[in-house]
Coordinates of C-alpha atoms in Angstrom, one line a residue:
M1 CA 14.8 37.9 -54.0
N2 CA 18.3 37.3 -52.8
S3 CA 17.3 38.3 -49.2
I4 CA 14.4 35.9 -49.3
S5 CA 16.7 33.0 -50.2
Q6 CA 19.2 34.0 -47.6
G7 CA 16.4 34.1 -45.0
L8 CA 15.2 30.6 -46.0
V9 CA 18.7 29.3 -45.7
L10 CA 19.0 30.8 -42.3
L11 CA 15.7 29.3 -41.2
Q12 CA 16.8 25.8 -42.4
A13 CA 20.1 26.1 -40.5
A14 CA 18.3 27.3 -37.4
A15 CA 15.8 24.4 -37.6
G16 CA 18.6 21.8 -38.0
S17 CA 20.5 23.1 -34.9
S18 CA 17.3 23.5 -32.8
S19 CA 16.6 19.8 -33.2
G20 CA 20.0 19.0 -31.8
Q21 CA 19.4 21.4 -29.0
M22 CA 16.0 19.9 -28.3
V23 CA 17.5 16.4 -27.9
S24 CA 20.2 17.7 -25.5
T25 CA 17.5 19.5 -23.5
L26 CA 15.4 16.4 -23.2
V27 CA 18.4 14.4 -22.1
T28 CA 19.2 17.0 -19.5
F29 CA 15.6 17.0 -18.2
G30 CA 15.7 13.2 -18.1
L31 CA 18.9 13.2 -16.0
V32 CA 17.5 15.9 -13.6
F33 CA 14.4 13.7 -13.2
V34 CA 16.5 10.6 -12.4
V35 CA 18.5 12.6 -9.8
F36 CA 15.3 13.9 -8.2
Y37 CA 13.9 10.4 -8.1
F38 CA 16.8 8.9 -6.2
L39 CA 17.4 11.9 -3.9
I40 CA 13.8 12.9 -3.1
I41 CA 11.0 10.6 -4.3
R42 CA 12.5 7.2 -3.5
P43 CA 13.6 8.1 0.1
Q44 CA 10.2 9.7 0.8
N45 CA 8.4 6.5 -0.4
K46 CA 10.5 4.4 1.9
K47 CA 9.7 6.6 4.8
Q48 CA 6.0 6.4 4.1
K49 CA 6.1 2.6 4.0
E50 CA 8.0 2.5 7.3
M51 CA 5.5 4.9 8.9
K52 CA 2.6 2.8 7.6
K53 CA 4.1 -0.4 9.1
M54 CA 4.7 1.4 12.4
I55 CA 1.1 2.6 12.6
E56 CA -0.2 -0.9 11.7
A57 CA 1.9 -2.4 14.5
V58 CA 0.5 -0.2 17.2
K59 CA -0.8 -2.3 20.1
K60 CA -2.3 -1.8 23.5
G61 CA 0.4 -0.6 26.0
D62 CA 2.6 1.1 23.5
R63 CA 3.8 4.7 24.3
I64 CA 3.0 7.1 21.4
V65 CA 3.3 10.7 20.5
T66 CA 0.7 12.3 18.2
I67 CA 1.4 14.9 15.5
G68 CA -0.1 17.5 18.0
G69 CA 2.5 16.6 20.6
I70 CA 0.3 14.6 22.9
H71 CA 2.1 11.8 24.8
G72 CA 0.2 8.8 26.1
T73 CA -0.2 5.1 26.3
V74 CA -2.4 3.2 23.8
H75 CA -5.5 2.0 25.7
A76 CA -7.3 0.4 22.7
V77 CA -6.8 0.0 19.0
K78 CA -9.7 0.1 16.6
E79 CA -9.9 -0.2 12.8
G80 CA -9.1 3.4 12.0
T81 CA -8.5 5.0 15.4
V82 CA -6.4 4.6 18.5
V83 CA -7.7 5.4 22.1
V84 CA -4.8 7.0 24.0
K85 CA -4.7 7.1 27.8
V86 CA -3.2 10.5 28.6
D87 CA -3.9 10.6 32.3
D88 CA -5.5 8.2 34.9
D89 CA -9.0 9.2 33.9
C90 CA -8.5 10.9 30.5
R91 CA -8.7 8.9 27.3
I92 CA -8.7 10.5 23.9
E93 CA -9.5 8.9 20.6
F94 CA -7.2 9.8 17.6
S95 CA -7.1 8.8 14.0
K96 CA -4.2 6.3 13.3
S97 CA -2.8 8.9 10.9
A98 CA -2.3 11.3 13.8
V99 CA 0.3 9.0 15.4
A100 CA 3.8 10.5 14.9
T101 CA 6.0 8.1 16.8
V102 CA 5.7 4.8 18.6
S103 CA 8.0 3.5 21.4
A104 CA 8.0 0.2 23.1
S105 CA 5.5 -0.5 25.9
K106 CA 6.6 -0.1 29.5
V107 CA 6.8 -3.8 30.0
E108 CA 9.1 -4.2 27.0
E109 CA 11.3 -1.3 28.1
K110 CA 11.7 -2.8 31.6
A111 CA 12.6 -6.2 30.0
A112 CA 15.2 -4.5 27.8
E113 CA 16.7 -2.6 30.8
E114 CA 17.3 -5.8 32.8
P115 CA 20.6 -7.3 32.1
A116 CA 20.6 -10.7 30.4
P117 CA 21.7 -13.7 32.5
A118 CA 25.4 -14.0 32.4
A119 CA 26.6 -16.7 29.9
E120 CA 29.0 -19.3 31.1
K121 CA 32.6 -18.4 30.5
P122 CA 34.2 -20.5 27.8
Q123 CA 36.6 -23.0 29.1
K124 CA 40.2 -22.6 28.2
T125 CA 41.5 -25.0 25.7
E126 CA 45.0 -26.2 25.6
K127 CA 46.0 -23.7 22.9
T128 CA 44.7 -20.7 24.9
A129 CA 46.3 -22.0 28.0
E130 CA 49.7 -22.3 26.3
K131 CA 49.3 -18.8 24.8
S132 CA 48.5 -17.3 28.2
E133 CA 51.6 -19.0 29.8
E134 CA 53.8 -17.7 27.0
E135 CA 52.5 -14.2 27.6
K136 CA 53.3 -14.4 31.3
K137 CA 56.9 -15.2 30.5

């Protein structure tokens, strides 16, 4: 009889300590989930949104690369597909989801390469003229 009562006392003690362990385990799992959310899930969602915006902004003349590695120029944009001009007489139709990267069109690239017209030089004010004279001395 004594051993049964000792066993019951041990079971009660084990049950009391396991509830404390369960709470700490749940808190630990919660913290791990929060860390995973900020390190993995959230950046991935941002990347997906940027990719969706990029694909929606594809227009005729843009240079693209597909997920299969095909480089070409967008010839036409349809609702769910893009017609890519790969060569002079070769056009391939791809799903919009097959677009991996989009670069600016050739016209936009040329405009970016040309230097901007030189801005007028600012006229020297009296203070800057005095400073330059002092530096010369």
